Amino acid sequence: MIASRWTEVPRIALLAIAVAAGNLDTALGQIERASAIDIGGRRELFVDDYLIERLEGGARLRLHAPVPRERVMEFDRPWEGASSLYHSIFRENDRYRMYYRGSHLRFADGKLEERPHPYYHCYAESQDGIHWIRPVVEAFEIDGSKQNNVVLASGAYDGFEFKFGDAASMFRDENPAAKPAERYKAIVRYYDRSNGRNGLMAFKSADGLNWSPITTEFVLTGDPFDSQNLAFWDSVRGEYRAYWRGSTPAPGTPRGKVRSIRTAVSRDFIHWERKAEVSYLDSPPEEIYTNQIGPYHRAPHIFIGLPTRYVERPDSPYLSELPEREHREMRTRAMARTGYAMTEGLLMASRDGVKFKRWNEAFLRPGIEREGTWNYGHQYIAWHLVETKSALEGAPDELSLYASESYWTGNSSALRRYTLRLDGFVSVEAPMSGGELVTRPLRFKGKHLAMNFATSAAGSVRIEIQDSGGKPHAGFSLADCPPAFGDSIDRRVQWKTGPDVSALAGKTVRLRFVIEDGNLYSYQFQD
């Protein structure tokens, strides 16, 4: 059994205030409403336990793994290479847009050679999220030609000499007040090796292809920033939010500090305030590189992060059993951590953008051993998730996410697509012997309750709507709910009297889900 660890309204304090007003019934009613969580018509997921009062029987929260699909890009152009990374991907109407760092590194004679070309930031697009092309942008000349897809590089911008420092994140700005000339924005790292100047700059574009600085001043400074740093418009809270790579003291760890995530908010994308260190409910200090945080498009009040966990394994005979043994040993001789280290993807979620539930088990493991895997640089997940068509005819859309592989070796790295059921990060799962989920007190608006669920042919889900004390509302008891079975992302719940729950809208209720050989991914009250 688990109970929620999130802070709730102190009931004793509310009771004292309300009793002082002289009406105990009113006091109890105020306590009930104040302690209930108003979810309105939001879709609620199980990426945290915020709304869970308890799990009983065989019910548990299960973290689901993305399914590997095809490689969608090989970064083998002369301006790309074996360290191409840091992808930003979003859907815009009927096309998908991708931005990524084009870079190359190579090891030879037991040492890391100089990079054969500077960092570039490149662009690709797709009609389906699977088949990608590199449009010729003609913005930068490389080796005497502008026939390339580079959209951002070191150079002069209106007289300002910009030093591209390896990482950028582009997004379409959905702020209703955004100027047409700034419809696309980016957070870009500036780094000048000659003098050590290092910080984040804000860039703008009218079309997503031609970029220029919004200001030539740094908008954020004081941290390493040597990872993919990002920012976006938060439509729920009406502000911009940024996340970047920091460094945090961590006594007891090998370095005495760990790579971490910092955040801030802004009204204008230039001046950032409320800076904070991202914290976790129940996770140990770990090395986190990219953060990949953004609002989940089907439940934008929830931030989903897909960070990279960096792990250095001690020298071991098992290292020699991993793929690309000779190259790994060569990297180890040149720079030990490039041979000992490996990376994988995690899942975390937040409702305020600062405190996160981070799942300590890997979300995207390195997977079955094969060429191009189990390396430092493997499984860096692109920012962010997009919805794509299912390969199964007649099936609903699914989530696509993308992750890197084949880092370090050869002439190119690659990007592989993975898929996940809509809302399918975490489910409440129970065996045939059964299990139950009971929510914390909540209030809703809407006429129907819909759920994203899956059962076996013999399995089922039944739902009871209770009052705040746990007593079933008349007509909405477990006995009134026919067992639901099937596999649907949007199944309307039925009781003997039908699906209409509008009589309970605005009241404090609890939901009780009884599951047998099934999974519950999300639920939502709808009109």
mmCIF file with all atom_site columns, N, CA and C in Angstrom, residues 279-342:
data_model
loop_
_atom_site.group_PDB
_atom_site.id
_atom_site.type_symbol
_atom_site.label_atom_id
_atom_site.label_alt_id
_atom_site.label_comp_id
_atom_site.label_asym_id
_atom_site.label_entity_id
_atom_site.label_seq_id
_atom_site.pdbx_PDB_ins_code
_atom_site.Cartn_x
_atom_site.Cartn_y
_atom_site.Cartn_z
_atom_site.occupancy
_atom_site.B_iso_or_equiv
_atom_site.pdbx_formal_charge
_atom_site.auth_seq_id
_atom_site.auth_comp_id
_atom_site.auth_asym_id
_atom_site.auth_atom_id
_atom_site.pdbx_PDB_model_num
ATOM 1   N N  . SER A 1 279 ? 14.362 19.713 -7.362  1.00 0.00 ? 279 SER A N  1
ATOM 2   C CA . SER A 1 279 ? 14.474 18.752 -6.264  1.00 0.00 ? 279 SER A CA 1
ATOM 3   C C  . SER A 1 279 ? 13.606 17.533 -6.554  1.00 0.00 ? 279 SER A C  1
ATOM 4   N N  . TYR A 1 280 ? 13.839 16.483 -5.765  1.00 0.00 ? 280 TYR A N  1
ATOM 5   C CA . TYR A 1 280 ? 13.167 15.211 -6.012  1.00 0.00 ? 280 TYR A CA 1
ATOM 6   C C  . TYR A 1 280 ? 12.564 14.686 -4.716  1.00 0.00 ? 280 TYR A C  1
ATOM 7   N N  . LEU A 1 281 ? 11.453 13.973 -4.862  1.00 0.00 ? 281 LEU A N  1
ATOM 8   C CA . LEU A 1 281 ? 10.735 13.487 -3.689  1.00 0.00 ? 281 LEU A CA 1
ATOM 9   C C  . LEU A 1 281 ? 11.484 12.369 -2.978  1.00 0.00 ? 281 LEU A C  1
ATOM 10  N N  . ASP A 1 282 ? 12.055 11.441 -3.746  1.00 0.00 ? 282 ASP A N  1
ATOM 11  C CA . ASP A 1 282 ? 12.621 10.255 -3.105  1.00 0.00 ? 282 ASP A CA 1
ATOM 12  C C  . ASP A 1 282 ? 13.754 9.650  -3.916  1.00 0.00 ? 282 ASP A C  1
ATOM 13  N N  . SER A 1 283 ? 14.574 10.489 -4.555  1.00 0.00 ? 283 SER A N  1
ATOM 14  C CA . SER A 1 283 ? 15.650 9.988  -5.399  1.00 0.00 ? 283 SER A CA 1
ATOM 15  C C  . SER A 1 283 ? 17.009 10.373 -4.818  1.00 0.00 ? 283 SER A C  1
ATOM 16  N N  . PRO A 1 284 ? 17.984 9.492  -4.931  1.00 0.00 ? 284 PRO A N  1
ATOM 17  C CA . PRO A 1 284 ? 19.326 9.808  -4.437  1.00 0.00 ? 284 PRO A CA 1
ATOM 18  C C  . PRO A 1 284 ? 20.043 10.762 -5.389  1.00 0.00 ? 284 PRO A C  1
ATOM 19  N N  . PRO A 1 285 ? 21.129 11.397 -4.937  1.00 0.00 ? 285 PRO A N  1
ATOM 20  C CA . PRO A 1 285 ? 21.920 12.231 -5.858  1.00 0.00 ? 285 PRO A CA 1
ATOM 21  C C  . PRO A 1 285 ? 22.471 11.370 -6.989  1.00 0.00 ? 285 PRO A C  1
ATOM 22  N N  . GLU A 1 286 ? 22.270 11.822 -8.221  1.00 0.00 ? 286 GLU A N  1
ATOM 23  C CA . GLU A 1 286 ? 22.786 11.117 -9.379  1.00 0.00 ? 286 GLU A CA 1
ATOM 24  C C  . GLU A 1 286 ? 23.243 12.138 -10.415 1.00 0.00 ? 286 GLU A C  1
ATOM 25  N N  . GLU A 1 287 ? 24.103 11.683 -11.314 1.00 0.00 ? 287 GLU A N  1
ATOM 26  C CA . GLU A 1 287 ? 24.593 12.546 -12.376 1.00 0.00 ? 287 GLU A CA 1
ATOM 27  C C  . GLU A 1 287 ? 23.531 12.636 -13.477 1.00 0.00 ? 287 GLU A C  1
ATOM 28  N N  . ILE A 1 288 ? 22.988 13.836 -13.682 1.00 0.00 ? 288 ILE A N  1
ATOM 29  C CA . ILE A 1 288 ? 21.950 14.052 -14.677 1.00 0.00 ? 288 ILE A CA 1
ATOM 30  C C  . ILE A 1 288 ? 22.476 15.055 -15.711 1.00 0.00 ? 288 ILE A C  1
ATOM 31  N N  . TYR A 1 289 ? 22.511 14.647 -16.969 1.00 0.00 ? 289 TYR A N  1
ATOM 32  C CA . TYR A 1 289 ? 22.929 15.562 -18.025 1.00 0.00 ? 289 TYR A CA 1
ATOM 33  C C  . TYR A 1 289 ? 21.696 16.282 -18.588 1.00 0.00 ? 289 TYR A C  1
ATOM 34  N N  . THR A 1 290 ? 21.232 15.927 -19.764 1.00 0.00 ? 290 THR A N  1
ATOM 35  C CA . THR A 1 290 ? 20.085 16.636 -20.328 1.00 0.00 ? 290 THR A CA 1
ATOM 36  C C  . THR A 1 290 ? 18.878 16.487 -19.407 1.00 0.00 ? 290 THR A C  1
ATOM 37  N N  . ASN A 1 291 ? 17.982 17.457 -19.436 1.00 0.00 ? 291 ASN A N  1
ATOM 38  C CA . ASN A 1 291 ? 16.786 17.368 -18.582 1.00 0.00 ? 291 ASN A CA 1
ATOM 39  C C  . ASN A 1 291 ? 15.528 17.030 -19.371 1.00 0.00 ? 291 ASN A C  1
ATOM 40  N N  . GLN A 1 292 ? 15.381 17.568 -20.586 1.00 0.00 ? 292 GLN A N  1
ATOM 41  C CA . GLN A 1 292 ? 14.292 17.274 -21.514 1.00 0.00 ? 292 GLN A CA 1
ATOM 42  C C  . GLN A 1 292 ? 12.904 17.428 -20.876 1.00 0.00 ? 292 GLN A C  1
ATOM 43  N N  . ILE A 1 293 ? 12.706 18.517 -20.183 1.00 0.00 ? 293 ILE A N  1
ATOM 44  C CA . ILE A 1 293 ? 11.438 18.781 -19.488 1.00 0.00 ? 293 ILE A CA 1
ATOM 45  C C  . ILE A 1 293 ? 10.523 19.618 -20.369 1.00 0.00 ? 293 ILE A C  1
ATOM 46  N N  . GLY A 1 294 ? 9.251  19.307 -20.364 1.00 0.00 ? 294 GLY A N  1
ATOM 47  C CA . GLY A 1 294 ? 8.263  20.098 -21.072 1.00 0.00 ? 294 GLY A CA 1
ATOM 48  C C  . GLY A 1 294 ? 6.866  19.700 -20.641 1.00 0.00 ? 294 GLY A C  1
ATOM 49  N N  . PRO A 1 295 ? 5.862  20.541 -20.901 1.00 0.00 ? 295 PRO A N  1
ATOM 50  C CA . PRO A 1 295 ? 4.479  20.169 -20.585 1.00 0.00 ? 295 PRO A CA 1
ATOM 51  C C  . PRO A 1 295 ? 4.053  18.984 -21.455 1.00 0.00 ? 295 PRO A C  1
ATOM 52  N N  . TYR A 1 296 ? 3.348  18.039 -20.862 1.00 0.00 ? 296 TYR A N  1
ATOM 53  C CA . TYR A 1 296 ? 2.798  16.937 -21.629 1.00 0.00 ? 296 TYR A CA 1
ATOM 54  C C  . TYR A 1 296 ? 1.554  17.439 -22.352 1.00 0.00 ? 296 TYR A C  1
ATOM 55  N N  . HIS A 1 297 ? 1.498  17.305 -23.664 1.00 0.00 ? 297 HIS A N  1
ATOM 56  C CA . HIS A 1 297 ? 0.482  18.008 -24.451 1.00 0.00 ? 297 HIS A CA 1
ATOM 57  C C  . HIS A 1 297 ? -0.942 17.557 -24.138 1.00 0.00 ? 297 HIS A C  1
ATOM 58  N N  . ARG A 1 298 ? -1.136 16.355 -23.635 1.00 0.00 ? 298 ARG A N  1
ATOM 59  C CA . ARG A 1 298 ? -2.490 15.893 -23.294 1.00 0.00 ? 298 ARG A CA 1
ATOM 60  C C  . ARG A 1 298 ? -2.881 16.249 -21.854 1.00 0.00 ? 298 ARG A C  1
ATOM 61  N N  . ALA A 1 299 ? -1.923 16.697 -21.082 1.00 0.00 ? 299 ALA A N  1
ATOM 62  C CA . ALA A 1 299 ? -2.171 17.128 -19.703 1.00 0.00 ? 299 ALA A CA 1
ATOM 63  C C  . ALA A 1 299 ? -1.148 18.206 -19.376 1.00 0.00 ? 299 ALA A C  1
ATOM 64  N N  . PRO A 1 300 ? -1.284 19.401 -19.966 1.00 0.00 ? 300 PRO A N  1
ATOM 65  C CA . PRO A 1 300 ? -0.222 20.413 -19.887 1.00 0.00 ? 300 PRO A CA 1
ATOM 66  C C  . PRO A 1 300 ? 0.052  20.961 -18.502 1.00 0.00 ? 300 PRO A C  1
ATOM 67  N N  . HIS A 1 301 ? -0.770 20.621 -17.508 1.00 0.00 ? 301 HIS A N  1
ATOM 68  C CA . HIS A 1 301 ? -0.459 21.031 -16.137 1.00 0.00 ? 301 HIS A CA 1
ATOM 69  C C  . HIS A 1 301 ? 0.638  20.160 -15.536 1.00 0.00 ? 301 HIS A C  1
ATOM 70  N N  . ILE A 1 302 ? 1.001  19.078 -16.219 1.00 0.00 ? 302 ILE A N  1
ATOM 71  C CA . ILE A 1 302 ? 2.045  18.168 -15.747 1.00 0.00 ? 302 ILE A CA 1
ATOM 72  C C  . ILE A 1 302 ? 3.286  18.330 -16.617 1.00 0.00 ? 302 ILE A C  1
ATOM 73  N N  . PHE A 1 303 ? 4.415  18.581 -15.985 1.00 0.00 ? 303 PHE A N  1
ATOM 74  C CA . PHE A 1 303 ? 5.685  18.611 -16.691 1.00 0.00 ? 303 PHE A CA 1
ATOM 75  C C  . PHE A 1 303 ? 6.260  17.199 -16.731 1.00 0.00 ? 303 PHE A C  1
ATOM 76  N N  . ILE A 1 304 ? 6.626  16.752 -17.921 1.00 0.00 ? 304 ILE A N  1
ATOM 77  C CA . ILE A 1 304 ? 7.289  15.461 -18.093 1.00 0.00 ? 304 ILE A CA 1
ATOM 78  C C  . ILE A 1 304 ? 8.743  15.722 -18.457 1.00 0.00 ? 304 ILE A C  1
ATOM 79  N N  . GLY A 1 305 ? 9.666  15.100 -17.736 1.00 0.00 ? 305 GLY A N  1
ATOM 80  C CA . GLY A 1 305 ? 11.082 15.182 -18.051 1.00 0.00 ? 305 GLY A CA 1
ATOM 81  C C  . GLY A 1 305 ? 11.608 13.819 -18.457 1.00 0.00 ? 305 GLY A C  1
ATOM 82  N N  . LEU A 1 306 ? 12.515 13.815 -19.427 1.00 0.00 ? 306 LEU A N  1
ATOM 83  C CA . LEU A 1 306 ? 13.135 12.581 -19.915 1.00 0.00 ? 306 LEU A CA 1
ATOM 84  C C  . LEU A 1 306 ? 14.658 12.756 -19.852 1.00 0.00 ? 306 LEU A C  1
ATOM 85  N N  . PRO A 1 307 ? 15.191 12.908 -18.635 1.00 0.00 ? 307 PRO A N  1
ATOM 86  C CA . PRO A 1 307 ? 16.600 13.256 -18.488 1.00 0.00 ? 307 PRO A CA 1
ATOM 87  C C  . PRO A 1 307 ? 17.535 12.085 -18.792 1.00 0.00 ? 307 PRO A C  1
ATOM 88  N N  . THR A 1 308 ? 18.802 12.413 -18.980 1.00 0.00 ? 308 THR A N  1
ATOM 89  C CA . THR A 1 308 ? 19.839 11.414 -19.204 1.00 0.00 ? 308 THR A CA 1
ATOM 90  C C  . THR A 1 308 ? 20.581 11.147 -17.900 1.00 0.00 ? 308 THR A C  1
ATOM 91  N N  . ARG A 1 309 ? 20.617 9.882  -17.511 1.00 0.00 ? 309 ARG A N  1
ATOM 92  C CA . ARG A 1 309 ? 21.426 9.494  -16.348 1.00 0.00 ? 309 ARG A CA 1
ATOM 93  C C  . ARG A 1 309 ? 22.812 9.059  -16.837 1.00 0.00 ? 309 ARG A C  1
ATOM 94  N N  . TYR A 1 310 ? 23.835 9.661  -16.249 1.00 0.00 ? 310 TYR A N  1
ATOM 95  C CA . TYR A 1 310 ? 25.227 9.375  -16.591 1.00 0.00 ? 310 TYR A CA 1
ATOM 96  C C  . TYR A 1 310 ? 25.802 8.486  -15.489 1.00 0.00 ? 310 TYR A C  1
ATOM 97  N N  . VAL A 1 311 ? 26.351 7.341  -15.891 1.00 0.00 ? 311 VAL A N  1
ATOM 98  C CA . VAL A 1 311 ? 26.869 6.365  -14.925 1.00 0.00 ? 311 VAL A CA 1
ATOM 99  C C  . VAL A 1 311 ? 28.281 5.971  -15.321 1.00 0.00 ? 311 VAL A C  1
ATOM 100 N N  . GLU A 1 312 ? 29.222 6.095  -14.386 1.00 0.00 ? 312 GLU A N  1
ATOM 101 C CA . GLU A 1 312 ? 30.568 5.577  -14.615 1.00 0.00 ? 312 GLU A CA 1
ATOM 102 C C  . GLU A 1 312 ? 30.719 4.266  -13.851 1.00 0.00 ? 312 GLU A C  1
ATOM 103 N N  . ARG A 1 313 ? 30.889 3.172  -14.587 1.00 0.00 ? 313 ARG A N  1
ATOM 104 C CA . ARG A 1 313 ? 31.104 1.874  -13.963 1.00 0.00 ? 313 ARG A CA 1
ATOM 105 C C  . ARG A 1 313 ? 32.597 1.685  -13.719 1.00 0.00 ? 313 ARG A C  1
ATOM 106 N N  . PRO A 1 314 ? 32.975 1.109  -12.574 1.00 0.00 ? 314 PRO A N  1
ATOM 107 C CA . PRO A 1 314 ? 34.403 0.858  -12.334 1.00 0.00 ? 314 PRO A CA 1
ATOM 108 C C  . PRO A 1 314 ? 34.936 -0.178 -13.314 1.00 0.00 ? 314 PRO A C  1
ATOM 109 N N  . ASP A 1 315 ? 36.267 -0.168 -13.472 1.00 0.00 ? 315 ASP A N  1
ATOM 110 C CA . ASP A 1 315 ? 36.901 -1.137 -14.369 1.00 0.00 ? 315 ASP A CA 1
ATOM 111 C C  . ASP A 1 315 ? 36.464 -2.541 -13.977 1.00 0.00 ? 315 ASP A C  1
ATOM 112 N N  . SER A 1 316 ? 36.059 -3.307 -14.975 1.00 0.00 ? 316 SER A N  1
ATOM 113 C CA . SER A 1 316 ? 35.457 -4.611 -14.719 1.00 0.00 ? 316 SER A CA 1
ATOM 114 C C  . SER A 1 316 ? 35.634 -5.491 -15.938 1.00 0.00 ? 316 SER A C  1
ATOM 115 N N  . PRO A 1 317 ? 35.756 -6.818 -15.739 1.00 0.00 ? 317 PRO A N  1
ATOM 116 C CA . PRO A 1 317 ? 35.825 -7.694 -16.915 1.00 0.00 ? 317 PRO A CA 1
ATOM 117 C C  . PRO A 1 317 ? 34.567 -7.616 -17.775 1.00 0.00 ? 317 PRO A C  1
ATOM 118 N N  . TYR A 1 318 ? 33.464 -7.157 -17.190 1.00 0.00 ? 318 TYR A N  1
ATOM 119 C CA . TYR A 1 318 ? 32.229 -7.073 -17.958 1.00 0.00 ? 318 TYR A CA 1
ATOM 120 C C  . TYR A 1 318 ? 32.259 -5.934 -18.966 1.00 0.00 ? 318 TYR A C  1
ATOM 121 N N  . LEU A 1 319 ? 33.093 -4.901 -18.710 1.00 0.00 ? 319 LEU A N  1
ATOM 122 C CA . LEU A 1 319 ? 33.219 -3.830 -19.688 1.00 0.00 ? 319 LEU A CA 1
ATOM 123 C C  . LEU A 1 319 ? 33.721 -4.368 -21.027 1.00 0.00 ? 319 LEU A C  1
ATOM 124 N N  . SER A 1 320 ? 34.631 -5.330 -20.960 1.00 0.00 ? 320 SER A N  1
ATOM 125 C CA . SER A 1 320 ? 35.190 -5.876 -22.204 1.00 0.00 ? 320 SER A CA 1
ATOM 126 C C  . SER A 1 320 ? 34.196 -6.732 -22.953 1.00 0.00 ? 320 SER A C  1
ATOM 127 N N  . GLU A 1 321 ? 33.085 -7.090 -22.316 1.00 0.00 ? 321 GLU A N  1
ATOM 128 C CA . GLU A 1 321 ? 32.055 -7.888 -22.981 1.00 0.00 ? 321 GLU A CA 1
ATOM 129 C C  . GLU A 1 321 ? 31.060 -7.011 -23.735 1.00 0.00 ? 321 GLU A C  1
ATOM 130 N N  . LEU A 1 322 ? 31.108 -5.702 -23.507 1.00 0.00 ? 322 LEU A N  1
ATOM 131 C CA . LEU A 1 322 ? 30.172 -4.791 -24.161 1.00 0.00 ? 322 LEU A CA 1
ATOM 132 C C  . LEU A 1 322 ? 30.576 -4.569 -25.612 1.00 0.00 ? 322 LEU A C  1
ATOM 133 N N  . PRO A 1 323 ? 29.671 -4.066 -26.439 1.00 0.00 ? 323 PRO A N  1
ATOM 134 C CA . PRO A 1 323 ? 29.983 -3.859 -27.864 1.00 0.00 ? 323 PRO A CA 1
ATOM 135 C C  . PRO A 1 323 ? 31.157 -2.906 -28.071 1.00 0.00 ? 323 PRO A C  1
ATOM 136 N N  . GLU A 1 324 ? 31.808 -3.040 -29.228 1.00 0.00 ? 324 GLU A N  1
ATOM 137 C CA . GLU A 1 324 ? 32.890 -2.153 -29.660 1.00 0.00 ? 324 GLU A CA 1
ATOM 138 C C  . GLU A 1 324 ? 34.040 -2.129 -28.648 1.00 0.00 ? 324 GLU A C  1
ATOM 139 N N  . ARG A 1 325 ? 34.486 -3.331 -28.278 1.00 0.00 ? 325 ARG A N  1
ATOM 140 C CA . ARG A 1 325 ? 35.497 -3.472 -27.233 1.00 0.00 ? 325 ARG A CA 1
ATOM 141 C C  . ARG A 1 325 ? 36.766 -2.681 -27.541 1.00 0.00 ? 325 ARG A C  1
ATOM 142 N N  . GLU A 1 326 ? 37.316 -2.848 -28.737 1.00 0.00 ? 326 GLU A N  1
ATOM 143 C CA . GLU A 1 326 ? 38.580 -2.202 -29.057 1.00 0.00 ? 326 GLU A CA 1
ATOM 144 C C  . GLU A 1 326 ? 38.468 -0.688 -29.004 1.00 0.00 ? 326 GLU A C  1
ATOM 145 N N  . HIS A 1 327 ? 37.378 -0.168 -29.518 1.00 0.00 ? 327 HIS A N  1
ATOM 146 C CA . HIS A 1 327 ? 37.209 1.287  -29.507 1.00 0.00 ? 327 HIS A CA 1
ATOM 147 C C  . HIS A 1 327 ? 37.006 1.785  -28.087 1.00 0.00 ? 327 HIS A C  1
ATOM 148 N N  . ARG A 1 328 ? 36.280 1.043  -27.270 1.00 0.00 ? 328 ARG A N  1
ATOM 149 C CA . ARG A 1 328 ? 36.074 1.434  -25.870 1.00 0.00 ? 328 ARG A CA 1
ATOM 150 C C  . ARG A 1 328 ? 37.420 1.461  -25.136 1.00 0.00 ? 328 ARG A C  1
ATOM 151 N N  . GLU A 1 329 ? 38.250 0.464  -25.366 1.00 0.00 ? 329 GLU A N  1
ATOM 152 C CA . GLU A 1 329 ? 39.556 0.422  -24.701 1.00 0.00 ? 329 GLU A CA 1
ATOM 153 C C  . GLU A 1 329 ? 40.437 1.579  -25.158 1.00 0.00 ? 329 GLU A C  1
ATOM 154 N N  . MET A 1 330 ? 40.354 1.926  -26.435 1.00 0.00 ? 330 MET A N  1
ATOM 155 C CA . MET A 1 330 ? 41.110 3.058  -26.940 1.00 0.00 ? 330 MET A CA 1
ATOM 156 C C  . MET A 1 330 ? 40.629 4.359  -26.291 1.00 0.00 ? 330 MET A C  1
ATOM 157 N N  . ARG A 1 331 ? 39.320 4.519  -26.170 1.00 0.00 ? 331 ARG A N  1
ATOM 158 C CA . ARG A 1 331 ? 38.789 5.714  -25.515 1.00 0.00 ? 331 ARG A CA 1
ATOM 159 C C  . ARG A 1 331 ? 39.231 5.772  -24.058 1.00 0.00 ? 331 ARG A C  1
ATOM 160 N N  . THR A 1 332 ? 39.243 4.623  -23.399 1.00 0.00 ? 332 THR A N  1
ATOM 161 C CA . THR A 1 332 ? 39.638 4.578  -22.000 1.00 0.00 ? 332 THR A CA 1
ATOM 162 C C  . THR A 1 332 ? 41.076 5.034  -21.825 1.00 0.00 ? 332 THR A C  1
ATOM 163 N N  . ARG A 1 333 ? 41.954 4.629  -22.730 1.00 0.00 ? 333 ARG A N  1
ATOM 164 C CA . ARG A 1 333 ? 43.351 5.063  -22.643 1.00 0.00 ? 333 ARG A CA 1
ATOM 165 C C  . ARG A 1 333 ? 43.483 6.570  -22.849 1.00 0.00 ? 333 ARG A C  1
ATOM 166 N N  . ALA A 1 334 ? 42.646 7.108  -23.722 1.00 0.00 ? 334 ALA A N  1
ATOM 167 C CA . ALA A 1 334 ? 42.725 8.541  -24.019 1.00 0.00 ? 334 ALA A CA 1
ATOM 168 C C  . ALA A 1 334 ? 42.075 9.392  -22.940 1.00 0.00 ? 334 ALA A C  1
ATOM 169 N N  . MET A 1 335 ? 40.942 8.958  -22.451 1.00 0.00 ? 335 MET A N  1
ATOM 170 C CA . MET A 1 335 ? 40.173 9.709  -21.446 1.00 0.00 ? 335 MET A CA 1
ATOM 171 C C  . MET A 1 335 ? 39.295 8.683  -20.728 1.00 0.00 ? 335 MET A C  1
ATOM 172 N N  . ALA A 1 336 ? 39.691 8.289  -19.535 1.00 0.00 ? 336 ALA A N  1
ATOM 173 C CA . ALA A 1 336 ? 39.125 7.109  -18.882 1.00 0.00 ? 336 ALA A CA 1
ATOM 174 C C  . ALA A 1 336 ? 37.600 7.099  -18.863 1.00 0.00 ? 336 ALA A C  1
ATOM 175 N N  . ARG A 1 337 ? 36.992 8.234  -18.546 1.00 0.00 ? 337 ARG A N  1
ATOM 176 C CA . ARG A 1 337 ? 35.542 8.216  -18.359 1.00 0.00 ? 337 ARG A CA 1
ATOM 177 C C  . ARG A 1 337 ? 34.786 7.949  -19.658 1.00 0.00 ? 337 ARG A C  1
ATOM 178 N N  . THR A 1 338 ? 35.399 8.234  -20.817 1.00 0.00 ? 338 THR A N  1
ATOM 179 C CA . THR A 1 338 ? 34.708 7.954  -22.072 1.00 0.00 ? 338 THR A CA 1
ATOM 180 C C  . THR A 1 338 ? 34.606 6.459  -22.344 1.00 0.00 ? 338 THR A C  1
ATOM 181 N N  . GLY A 1 339 ? 35.401 5.674  -21.648 1.00 0.00 ? 339 GLY A N  1
ATOM 182 C CA . GLY A 1 339 ? 35.282 4.229  -21.773 1.00 0.00 ? 339 GLY A CA 1
ATOM 183 C C  . GLY A 1 339 ? 34.477 3.599  -20.659 1.00 0.00 ? 339 GLY A C  1
ATOM 184 N N  . TYR A 1 340 ? 34.549 4.183  -19.471 1.00 0.00 ? 340 TYR A N  1
ATOM 185 C CA . TYR A 1 340 ? 33.841 3.625  -18.323 1.00 0.00 ? 340 TYR A CA 1
ATOM 186 C C  . TYR A 1 340 ? 32.380 4.065  -18.251 1.00 0.00 ? 340 TYR A C  1
ATOM 187 N N  . ALA A 1 341 ? 32.070 5.203  -18.847 1.00 0.00 ? 341 ALA A N  1
ATOM 188 C CA . ALA A 1 341 ? 30.742 5.794  -18.672 1.00 0.00 ? 341 ALA A CA 1
ATOM 189 C C  . ALA A 1 341 ? 29.732 5.239  -19.671 1.00 0.00 ? 341 ALA A C  1
ATOM 190 N N  . MET A 1 342 ? 28.478 5.261  -19.267 1.00 0.00 ? 342 MET A N  1
ATOM 191 C CA . MET A 1 342 ? 27.354 4.896  -20.132 1.00 0.00 ? 342 MET A CA 1
ATOM 192 C C  . MET A 1 342 ? 26.153 5.727  -19.704 1.00 0.00 ? 342 MET A C  1
#
